[in-house]
Amino acid sequence: MKKYVAEPFKIKMVETIKMTTREEREELLKKANYNVFALNSGDVYIDMLTDSGTGAMSDKQWAGMMTGDEAYAGARGFFELEDAVHEIFDYKFVQPVHQGRGAEKVLFPLIVKKGHYVISNMFFDTTRAHVELAGGKAMDLVCPEALDTKTYADFKGNMDLEKMKEFIEEVGKENIDAVVMTLTNNSAGGQPVSVANVKAASEIAKANGLKVIIDAARYAENSYFVKQREKGYENKSISEIVKETFSYADAFTMSAKKDAIVNMGGAIGVKDDEELFKAVKGMTIPYEGFVTYGGLAGRDLSALAIGLKEGINEDYLYYRIGQIEYLGDKLKEAGIPFQYPVGGHAVFLDAKALLPHIPYYEFPGQALACEMYLEAGVRCCDIGSYLLGVDPETGEQLESKMEFTRLAVPRRVYTQAHFDVIVEALKEIKKRASEMKGYRITWEPKVLRHFTAKLEPLK
Ligand code: P70
């Protein structure tokens, strides 16, 4: 059993959280139309909705906020960010943007042609949406190990390289524009991708004239897993592993709200392609803002430059991943199914295994998320068919390969006792799992529906 790794920091500021009764939560969830995104965060006890933008910044990052340069053009924070990106990723060019989807919105239309494919180990929802908004078709080719939630594998986030070759052969390289490697693979359960896999996928891509882009939100957690699990990397520093991984790509899009531990921010990195970078800058100005701020305040840029480095600190990563492993081990002991091993940023509860009587079109992952709120005021979310949505051509509900309820862990925010509350809640839910009911959507928007759709419980 994994021992809890004590926090490698002291707490200097606290934020009070509210405790509610079950009756209150029943009322609140109903008012939110059974969509946890519509809950007021003040009514949430432990918020595991996302690890995105929810981390606690360090004293050094806050100091960076206080001394941030707010000039419109050429602010100091931009150069701090540039230095950090040169140092950590060894990329020549960086464009700040307001968050990950800002990076996708700027970069993908420059790369994706109408009707063409973009291949990925697995797209996250916003990257998929931006490929589709640019007129492209998104294709997931994750390795089969990802689908077997019960069996351990070191790198469940990997691209299926054989399938990748077959797919290129089948549709023709002239109909494909790029390969996106998502590190870690969020939709598969925050699962890591090996350096060998990134390298091999990149070689196949290059041989077929395809660009390689890394979706870099969790660059540090992925590299930590590589150090733990991949042969030949045990004695390398996280920094060396990050550099090697990124050397196989042409560019990255990054949501800096995850491993770079800022509450808002993102970036596009371009290794050395000056023409591409010029085009990126051209698209940034109308969409995000002038090139040296890209939708961020000067102080945000300073905090981001510092956060990028704190994210790869090994003591921090040992604690960070240790925290998730602690939660995973407790759940395993209690017989609660989840994507095993745990990911870098979250435990992905296997709602399909816990609620086998609820079919995908009644959203087992969403049902479990609602139940967690009712039981203990814990907010988490569906990463399954409810999130996946409908086929854009036929309008039919798609079936997700996996039905997860994700407990995403904010960075440097919660302690051991919070994790124990979650474990106790799940033990209670497991006792009455067979009586739980699915949900029905009563209203949904066209894209990224899970954020705003309305639902009702089935009788
Ligand atoms: C998450 C958030 C964002 C994300 C990502 C990867 C691999 C790009 C982005 C977009 C989104 C989310 C999901 C459920 C609930 C709340 C939030 N992931 N690539 O939590 O980045 O959000 O900055 O535009 O994971 O996983 P951004």
mmCIF file with all atom_site columns, C-alpha atoms in Angstrom, residues 352 355-365 385 399 403 438-439 458:
data_model
loop_
_atom_site.group_PDB
_atom_site.id
_atom_site.type_symbol
_atom_site.label_atom_id
_atom_site.label_alt_id
_atom_site.label_comp_id
_atom_site.label_asym_id
_atom_site.label_entity_id
_atom_site.label_seq_id
_atom_site.pdbx_PDB_ins_code
_atom_site.Cartn_x
_atom_site.Cartn_y
_atom_site.Cartn_z
_atom_site.occupancy
_atom_site.B_iso_or_equiv
_atom_site.pdbx_formal_charge
_atom_site.auth_seq_id
_atom_site.auth_comp_id
_atom_site.auth_asym_id
_atom_site.auth_atom_id
_atom_site.pdbx_PDB_model_num
ATOM 1  C CA . LYS A 1 352 ? -18.860 1.000  -16.806 1.00 0.00 ? 352 LYS A CA 1
ATOM 2  C CA . LEU A 1 355 ? -22.593 0.414  -13.032 1.00 0.00 ? 355 LEU A CA 1
ATOM 3  C CA . PRO A 1 356 ? -22.816 -2.299 -15.715 1.00 0.00 ? 356 PRO A CA 1
ATOM 4  C CA . HIS A 1 357 ? -26.620 -2.007 -15.762 1.00 0.00 ? 357 HIS A CA 1
ATOM 5  C CA . ILE A 1 358 ? -26.501 1.608  -17.074 1.00 0.00 ? 358 ILE A CA 1
ATOM 6  C CA . PRO A 1 359 ? -25.958 1.681  -20.875 1.00 0.00 ? 359 PRO A CA 1
ATOM 7  C CA . TYR A 1 360 ? -23.664 4.253  -22.520 1.00 0.00 ? 360 TYR A CA 1
ATOM 8  C CA . TYR A 1 361 ? -26.614 6.321  -23.759 1.00 0.00 ? 361 TYR A CA 1
ATOM 9  C CA . GLU A 1 362 ? -27.769 6.764  -20.169 1.00 0.00 ? 362 GLU A CA 1
ATOM 10 C CA . PHE A 1 363 ? -24.308 8.038  -19.179 1.00 0.00 ? 363 PHE A CA 1
ATOM 11 C CA . PRO A 1 364 ? -22.900 5.889  -16.354 1.00 0.00 ? 364 PRO A CA 1
ATOM 12 C CA . GLY A 1 365 ? -19.942 8.272  -15.847 1.00 0.00 ? 365 GLY A CA 1
ATOM 13 C CA . SER A 1 385 ? -20.140 9.039  -23.735 1.00 0.00 ? 385 SER A CA 1
ATOM 14 C CA . GLU A 1 399 ? -20.409 5.289  -27.706 1.00 0.00 ? 399 GLU A CA 1
ATOM 15 C CA . GLU A 1 403 ? -16.988 5.272  -19.360 1.00 0.00 ? 403 GLU A CA 1
ATOM 16 C CA . GLY A 1 438 ? -28.918 6.645  -15.562 1.00 0.00 ? 438 GLY A CA 1
ATOM 17 C CA . TYR A 1 439 ? -29.624 10.110 -16.958 1.00 0.00 ? 439 TYR A CA 1
ATOM 18 C CA . LEU A 1 458 ? -34.285 8.393  -15.291 1.00 0.00 ? 458 LEU A CA 1
#
